[in-house]
Amino acid sequence: MLKKISFFVILILTFVSAKAHNPNTASIVVSPINGFWIMQFAFSQESANAALTQFYPTQNLKDISVEEYKKLYIDYVKNKTSLKVDGQKIELSSGEIKLGNHQTDMKFLLPTFPKDYKEVQIKLSVFEENEEQNTALKFVENDKSIRKVINHQNEFSFSFQNKDNKFIEVVQEVETKNPYFLYIYIGFGVLLFVGLIFLVRR
């Protein structure tokens, strides 16, 4: 019995460890530092290499200089990042990057981020080329904070309101891309239900 319990404990720990070291993860923190709004990224370099290779299919990333690679990396992140505050687009500027063998850190200044704001809309499709990509997004200001894991399921998008001295997520309604399939499923379910009733009555 103890051997069986030990096996299951080891199995669970192995699973948790594998999830913790999943390369298809990233973390992003948006917060004011010394009076300036900053967007900070922490990326798995393994995940980055896979995504950048797909994004730049004609570019051999192994044959370019470190500076060229950094520029392509920063341009990619800017291209995949959309931040709007009260409907106004906030530009990313003064990008800094620190490459690592396992993790890359990147930082951008948000010079036009307003002091007073009501709603924030973020779309961060960074590494969307990776099917299992999950990005932990955190927005912090003073004693307020809000967190969200963005991925393919929510289209790497997140919106929230700055209301009543707290952050409140804006729940987006997901539209059905092809409603005809929904009607077919409903119709099939009705026919199946009627058929079952008919068989029972017989």
PDB file of C-alpha atoms in Angstrom:
ATOM      1  CA  MET A   1       0.000   0.000   0.000  1.00  0.00           C
ATOM      2  CA  LEU A   2       2.807   2.400   0.924  1.00  0.00           C
ATOM      3  CA  LYS A   3       4.580   1.623  -2.327  1.00  0.00           C
ATOM      4  CA  LYS A   4       1.440   2.512  -4.293  1.00  0.00           C
ATOM      5  CA  ILE A   5       1.029   5.796  -2.381  1.00  0.00           C
ATOM      6  CA  SER A   6       4.695   6.657  -2.923  1.00  0.00           C
ATOM      7  CA  PHE A   7       4.339   5.973  -6.640  1.00  0.00           C
ATOM      8  CA  PHE A   8       1.359   8.302  -6.956  1.00  0.00           C
ATOM      9  CA  VAL A   9       3.122  11.038  -4.956  1.00  0.00           C
ATOM     10  CA  ILE A  10       6.149  10.811  -7.237  1.00  0.00           C
ATOM     11  CA  LEU A  11       3.894  10.843 -10.290  1.00  0.00           C
ATOM     12  CA  ILE A  12       2.101  14.002  -9.103  1.00  0.00           C
ATOM     13  CA  LEU A  13       5.375  15.762  -8.242  1.00  0.00           C
ATOM     14  CA  THR A  14       6.789  14.879 -11.654  1.00  0.00           C
ATOM     15  CA  PHE A  15       3.700  16.280 -13.363  1.00  0.00           C
ATOM     16  CA  VAL A  16       3.854  19.517 -11.364  1.00  0.00           C
ATOM     17  CA  SER A  17       7.566  19.875 -12.059  1.00  0.00           C
ATOM     18  CA  ALA A  18       7.007  19.384 -15.783  1.00  0.00           C
ATOM     19  CA  LYS A  19       4.320  22.051 -15.815  1.00  0.00           C
ATOM     20  CA  ALA A  20       6.525  24.438 -13.841  1.00  0.00           C
ATOM     21  CA  HIS A  21       9.308  24.096 -16.420  1.00  0.00           C
ATOM     22  CA  ASN A  22       7.028  24.399 -19.428  1.00  0.00           C
ATOM     23  CA  PRO A  23       8.940  26.506 -21.976  1.00  0.00           C
ATOM     24  CA  ASN A  24       5.713  27.845 -23.475  1.00  0.00           C
ATOM     25  CA  THR A  25       5.236  30.350 -20.665  1.00  0.00           C
ATOM     26  CA  ALA A  26       5.993  34.023 -20.204  1.00  0.00           C
ATOM     27  CA  SER A  27       5.306  36.700 -17.623  1.00  0.00           C
ATOM     28  CA  ILE A  28       4.530  40.366 -18.174  1.00  0.00           C
ATOM     29  CA  VAL A  29       4.226  43.078 -15.532  1.00  0.00           C
ATOM     30  CA  VAL A  30       2.923  46.580 -16.217  1.00  0.00           C
ATOM     31  CA  SER A  31       3.478  49.086 -13.432  1.00  0.00           C
ATOM     32  CA  PRO A  32       4.753  52.609 -12.658  1.00  0.00           C
ATOM     33  CA  ILE A  33       8.363  52.797 -11.454  1.00  0.00           C
ATOM     34  CA  ASN A  34       9.748  56.104 -10.178  1.00  0.00           C
ATOM     35  CA  GLY A  35       6.876  57.947 -11.817  1.00  0.00           C
ATOM     36  CA  PHE A  36       7.205  56.248 -15.228  1.00  0.00           C
ATOM     37  CA  TRP A  37       5.026  53.433 -16.527  1.00  0.00           C
ATOM     38  CA  ILE A  38       7.064  50.372 -17.514  1.00  0.00           C
ATOM     39  CA  MET A  39       6.154  47.110 -19.262  1.00  0.00           C
ATOM     40  CA  GLN A  40       8.485  44.281 -18.248  1.00  0.00           C
ATOM     41  CA  PHE A  41       8.705  40.903 -19.991  1.00  0.00           C
ATOM     42  CA  ALA A  42      10.302  37.615 -18.921  1.00  0.00           C
ATOM     43  CA  PHE A  43      10.445  35.040 -21.720  1.00  0.00           C
ATOM     44  CA  SER A  44      11.556  31.467 -22.067  1.00  0.00           C
ATOM     45  CA  GLN A  45      14.345  31.597 -24.660  1.00  0.00           C
ATOM     46  CA  GLU A  46      13.370  28.174 -25.980  1.00  0.00           C
ATOM     47  CA  SER A  47       9.857  29.427 -26.643  1.00  0.00           C
ATOM     48  CA  ALA A  48      11.215  32.627 -28.178  1.00  0.00           C
ATOM     49  CA  ASN A  49      13.472  30.788 -30.609  1.00  0.00           C
ATOM     50  CA  ALA A  50      10.572  28.654 -31.840  1.00  0.00           C
ATOM     51  CA  ALA A  51       8.271  31.669 -32.328  1.00  0.00           C
ATOM     52  CA  LEU A  52      10.873  33.933 -33.931  1.00  0.00           C
ATOM     53  CA  THR A  53      11.869  31.212 -36.383  1.00  0.00           C
ATOM     54  CA  GLN A  54       8.255  31.033 -37.576  1.00  0.00           C
ATOM     55  CA  PHE A  55       7.785  34.805 -37.605  1.00  0.00           C
ATOM     56  CA  TYR A  56      10.959  35.382 -39.652  1.00  0.00           C
ATOM     57  CA  PRO A  57      10.839  32.351 -42.007  1.00  0.00           C
ATOM     58  CA  THR A  58      13.331  33.805 -44.509  1.00  0.00           C
ATOM     59  CA  GLN A  59      15.823  34.882 -41.840  1.00  0.00           C
ATOM     60  CA  ASN A  60      18.487  32.475 -40.567  1.00  0.00           C
ATOM     61  CA  LEU A  61      18.643  33.606 -36.951  1.00  0.00           C
ATOM     62  CA  LYS A  62      21.756  31.520 -36.269  1.00  0.00           C
ATOM     63  CA  ASP A  63      23.828  33.422 -38.816  1.00  0.00           C
ATOM     64  CA  ILE A  64      23.159  36.971 -37.616  1.00  0.00           C
ATOM     65  CA  SER A  65      24.928  39.027 -34.965  1.00  0.00           C
ATOM     66  CA  VAL A  66      23.665  39.366 -31.414  1.00  0.00           C
ATOM     67  CA  GLU A  67      22.714  42.999 -32.044  1.00  0.00           C
ATOM     68  CA  GLU A  68      20.707  42.060 -35.146  1.00  0.00           C
ATOM     69  CA  TYR A  69      18.974  39.301 -33.212  1.00  0.00           C
ATOM     70  CA  LYS A  70      18.087  41.715 -30.404  1.00  0.00           C
ATOM     71  CA  LYS A  71      16.618  44.188 -32.897  1.00  0.00           C
ATOM     72  CA  LEU A  72      14.478  41.508 -34.549  1.00  0.00           C
ATOM     73  CA  TYR A  73      13.372  40.310 -31.089  1.00  0.00           C
ATOM     74  CA  ILE A  74      12.332  43.813 -29.957  1.00  0.00           C
ATOM     75  CA  ASP A  75      10.571  44.522 -33.263  1.00  0.00           C
ATOM     76  CA  TYR A  76       8.678  41.234 -32.915  1.00  0.00           C
ATOM     77  CA  VAL A  77       7.465  42.035 -29.390  1.00  0.00           C
ATOM     78  CA  LYS A  78       6.380  45.540 -30.427  1.00  0.00           C
ATOM     79  CA  ASN A  79       4.527  44.095 -33.397  1.00  0.00           C
ATOM     80  CA  LYS A  80       2.702  41.623 -31.148  1.00  0.00           C
ATOM     81  CA  THR A  81       1.786  44.106 -28.405  1.00  0.00           C
ATOM     82  CA  SER A  82      -1.235  46.389 -28.402  1.00  0.00           C
ATOM     83  CA  LEU A  83      -2.006  48.555 -25.383  1.00  0.00           C
ATOM     84  CA  LYS A  84      -4.898  51.008 -25.320  1.00  0.00           C
ATOM     85  CA  VAL A  85      -5.912  53.238 -22.435  1.00  0.00           C
ATOM     86  CA  ASP A  86      -9.343  54.871 -22.706  1.00  0.00           C
ATOM     87  CA  GLY A  87      -9.269  54.135 -26.429  1.00  0.00           C
ATOM     88  CA  GLN A  88      -5.877  55.773 -27.012  1.00  0.00           C
ATOM     89  CA  LYS A  89      -2.968  53.629 -28.212  1.00  0.00           C
ATOM     90  CA  ILE A  90       0.061  53.653 -25.934  1.00  0.00           C
ATOM     91  CA  GLU A  91       3.373  53.313 -27.772  1.00  0.00           C
ATOM     92  CA  LEU A  92       6.242  51.191 -26.490  1.00  0.00           C
ATOM     93  CA  SER A  93       9.557  53.010 -26.566  1.00  0.00           C
ATOM     94  CA  SER A  94      13.110  52.791 -25.198  1.00  0.00           C
ATOM     95  CA  GLY A  95      13.241  49.015 -25.411  1.00  0.00           C
ATOM     96  CA  GLU A  96      15.903  47.216 -23.386  1.00  0.00           C
ATOM     97  CA  ILE A  97      16.737  43.532 -23.713  1.00  0.00           C
ATOM     98  CA  LYS A  98      18.913  41.153 -21.727  1.00  0.00           C
ATOM     99  CA  LEU A  99      19.449  37.821 -23.459  1.00  0.00           C
ATOM    100  CA  GLY A 100      19.999  34.657 -21.454  1.00  0.00           C
ATOM    101  CA  ASN A 101      20.479  31.001 -22.264  1.00  0.00           C
ATOM    102  CA  HIS A 102      17.202  30.047 -20.605  1.00  0.00           C
ATOM    103  CA  GLN A 103      15.391  33.349 -20.030  1.00  0.00           C
ATOM    104  CA  THR A 104      15.302  36.727 -21.719  1.00  0.00           C
ATOM    105  CA  ASP A 105      14.229  39.906 -19.934  1.00  0.00           C
ATOM    106  CA  MET A 106      12.847  42.855 -21.843  1.00  0.00           C
ATOM    107  CA  LYS A 107      11.656  46.264 -20.717  1.00  0.00           C
ATOM    108  CA  PHE A 108       9.771  49.086 -22.424  1.00  0.00           C
ATOM    109  CA  LEU A 109       8.946  52.604 -21.332  1.00  0.00           C
ATOM    110  CA  LEU A 110       5.315  53.745 -21.798  1.00  0.00           C
ATOM    111  CA  PRO A 111       5.791  57.535 -22.031  1.00  0.00           C
ATOM    112  CA  THR A 112       2.211  58.435 -23.006  1.00  0.00           C
ATOM    113  CA  PHE A 113       0.456  56.394 -20.316  1.00  0.00           C
ATOM    114  CA  PRO A 114      -1.976  58.859 -18.665  1.00  0.00           C
ATOM    115  CA  LYS A 115      -2.063  59.639 -14.967  1.00  0.00           C
ATOM    116  CA  ASP A 116      -5.832  59.261 -14.727  1.00  0.00           C
ATOM    117  CA  TYR A 117      -7.531  56.505 -16.696  1.00  0.00           C
ATOM    118  CA  LYS A 118     -10.727  54.454 -16.671  1.00  0.00           C
ATOM    119  CA  GLU A 119     -10.172  51.427 -18.895  1.00  0.00           C
ATOM    120  CA  VAL A 120      -7.201  49.434 -20.174  1.00  0.00           C
ATOM    121  CA  GLN A 121      -7.280  47.087 -23.155  1.00  0.00           C
ATOM    122  CA  ILE A 122      -4.315  44.804 -23.753  1.00  0.00           C
ATOM    123  CA  LYS A 123      -3.641  42.338 -26.556  1.00  0.00           C
ATOM    124  CA  LEU A 124      -0.334  40.525 -26.159  1.00  0.00           C
ATOM    125  CA  SER A 125      -0.076  37.869 -28.830  1.00  0.00           C
ATOM    126  CA  VAL A 126       3.626  37.366 -28.147  1.00  0.00           C
ATOM    127  CA  PHE A 127       4.592  33.770 -29.032  1.00  0.00           C
ATOM    128  CA  GLU A 128       1.123  32.982 -30.359  1.00  0.00           C
ATOM    129  CA  GLU A 129       3.007  30.846 -32.892  1.00  0.00           C
ATOM    130  CA  ASN A 130       3.365  28.294 -30.069  1.00  0.00           C
ATOM    131  CA  GLU A 131       0.124  26.329 -29.695  1.00  0.00           C
ATOM    132  CA  GLU A 132       0.449  25.833 -25.921  1.00  0.00           C
ATOM    133  CA  GLN A 133       1.593  29.352 -25.079  1.00  0.00           C
ATOM    134  CA  ASN A 134       0.383  30.737 -21.743  1.00  0.00           C
ATOM    135  CA  THR A 135       1.361  34.210 -20.603  1.00  0.00           C
ATOM    136  CA  ALA A 136       0.875  35.468 -17.055  1.00  0.00           C
ATOM    137  CA  LEU A 137      -0.048  39.141 -17.186  1.00  0.00           C
ATOM    138  CA  LYS A 138      -0.019  41.365 -14.112  1.00  0.00           C
ATOM    139  CA  PHE A 139      -0.991  45.030 -13.867  1.00  0.00           C
ATOM    140  CA  VAL A 140       0.052  46.816 -10.675  1.00  0.00           C
ATOM    141  CA  GLU A 141      -0.391  50.351  -9.370  1.00  0.00           C
ATOM    142  CA  ASN A 142       0.240  51.189  -5.715  1.00  0.00           C
ATOM    143  CA  ASP A 143      -1.893  48.772  -3.676  1.00  0.00           C
ATOM    144  CA  LYS A 144      -4.069  47.714  -6.628  1.00  0.00           C
ATOM    145  CA  SER A 145      -3.307  44.754  -8.859  1.00  0.00           C
ATOM    146  CA  ILE A 146      -4.996  42.407 -11.285  1.00  0.00           C
ATOM    147  CA  ARG A 147      -3.750  39.176 -12.886  1.00  0.00           C
ATOM    148  CA  LYS A 148      -4.758  37.207 -15.954  1.00  0.00           C
ATOM    149  CA  VAL A 149      -3.404  34.241 -17.886  1.00  0.00           C
ATOM    150  CA  ILE A 150      -3.774  34.981 -21.578  1.00  0.00           C
ATOM    151  CA  ASN A 151      -3.549  32.370 -24.316  1.00  0.00           C
ATOM    152  CA  HIS A 152      -5.236  31.188 -27.510  1.00  0.00           C
ATOM    153  CA  GLN A 153      -8.539  30.598 -25.700  1.00  0.00           C
ATOM    154  CA  ASN A 154      -8.987  34.299 -24.867  1.00  0.00           C
ATOM    155  CA  GLU A 155      -7.101  35.436 -27.991  1.00  0.00           C
ATOM    156  CA  PHE A 156      -4.296  36.808 -25.804  1.00  0.00           C
ATOM    157  CA  SER A 157      -6.558  39.720 -24.855  1.00  0.00           C
ATOM    158  CA  PHE A 158      -7.509  41.263 -21.526  1.00  0.00           C
ATOM    159  CA  SER A 159      -9.459  44.358 -20.501  1.00  0.00           C
ATOM    160  CA  PHE A 160     -10.171  45.907 -17.129  1.00  0.00           C
ATOM    161  CA  GLN A 161     -11.559  49.059 -15.583  1.00  0.00           C
ATOM    162  CA  ASN A 162      -9.985  51.309 -12.982  1.00  0.00           C
ATOM    163  CA  LYS A 163     -13.081  51.875 -10.872  1.00  0.00           C
ATOM    164  CA  ASP A 164     -13.837  52.569  -7.215  1.00  0.00           C
ATOM    165  CA  ASN A 165     -10.146  52.386  -6.300  1.00  0.00           C
ATOM    166  CA  LYS A 166      -9.757  48.858  -7.711  1.00  0.00           C
ATOM    167  CA  PHE A 167      -9.266  47.010 -10.979  1.00  0.00           C
ATOM    168  CA  ILE A 168     -12.277  45.164 -12.381  1.00  0.00           C
ATOM    169  CA  GLU A 169     -11.984  42.757 -15.307  1.00  0.00           C
ATOM    170  CA  VAL A 170     -14.186  43.448 -18.310  1.00  0.00           C
ATOM    171  CA  VAL A 171     -15.604  40.118 -19.418  1.00  0.00           C
ATOM    172  CA  GLN A 172     -15.607  39.879 -23.187  1.00  0.00           C
ATOM    173  CA  GLU A 173     -18.455  38.062 -24.905  1.00  0.00           C
ATOM    174  CA  VAL A 174     -17.060  35.449 -27.270  1.00  0.00           C
ATOM    175  CA  GLU A 175     -18.884  35.433 -30.573  1.00  0.00           C
ATOM    176  CA  THR A 176     -19.543  32.143 -32.292  1.00  0.00           C
ATOM    177  CA  LYS A 177     -17.416  32.160 -35.436  1.00  0.00           C
ATOM    178  CA  ASN A 178     -19.831  29.927 -37.347  1.00  0.00           C
ATOM    179  CA  PRO A 179     -23.366  29.907 -35.879  1.00  0.00           C
ATOM    180  CA  TYR A 180     -24.611  27.364 -38.421  1.00  0.00           C
ATOM    181  CA  PHE A 181     -22.709  24.607 -36.642  1.00  0.00           C
ATOM    182  CA  LEU A 182     -24.487  25.588 -33.431  1.00  0.00           C
ATOM    183  CA  TYR A 183     -27.870  25.265 -35.130  1.00  0.00           C
ATOM    184  CA  ILE A 184     -26.891  21.858 -36.530  1.00  0.00           C
ATOM    185  CA  TYR A 185     -25.892  20.628 -33.051  1.00  0.00           C
ATOM    186  CA  ILE A 186     -29.141  21.878 -31.544  1.00  0.00           C
ATOM    187  CA  GLY A 187     -31.188  20.292 -34.325  1.00  0.00           C
ATOM    188  CA  PHE A 188     -29.345  17.011 -33.943  1.00  0.00           C
ATOM    189  CA  GLY A 189     -29.970  17.054 -30.190  1.00  0.00           C
ATOM    190  CA  VAL A 190     -33.713  17.669 -30.690  1.00  0.00           C
ATOM    191  CA  LEU A 191     -33.967  14.815 -33.222  1.00  0.00           C
ATOM    192  CA  LEU A 192     -32.079  12.489 -30.876  1.00  0.00           C
ATOM    193  CA  PHE A 193     -34.380  13.417 -27.985  1.00  0.00           C
ATOM    194  CA  VAL A 194     -37.538  12.841 -30.079  1.00  0.00           C
ATOM    195  CA  GLY A 195     -36.142   9.517 -31.328  1.00  0.00           C
ATOM    196  CA  LEU A 196     -35.498   8.321 -27.773  1.00  0.00           C
ATOM    197  CA  ILE A 197     -39.049   9.217 -26.724  1.00  0.00           C
ATOM    198  CA  PHE A 198     -40.419   7.335 -29.742  1.00  0.00           C
ATOM    199  CA  LEU A 199     -38.399   4.202 -28.876  1.00  0.00           C
ATOM    200  CA  VAL A 200     -39.491   4.302 -25.223  1.00  0.00           C
ATOM    201  CA  ARG A 201     -43.166   4.571 -26.170  1.00  0.00           C
ATOM    202  CA  ARG A 202     -42.841   1.562 -28.485  1.00  0.00           C
TER     203      ARG A 202
END
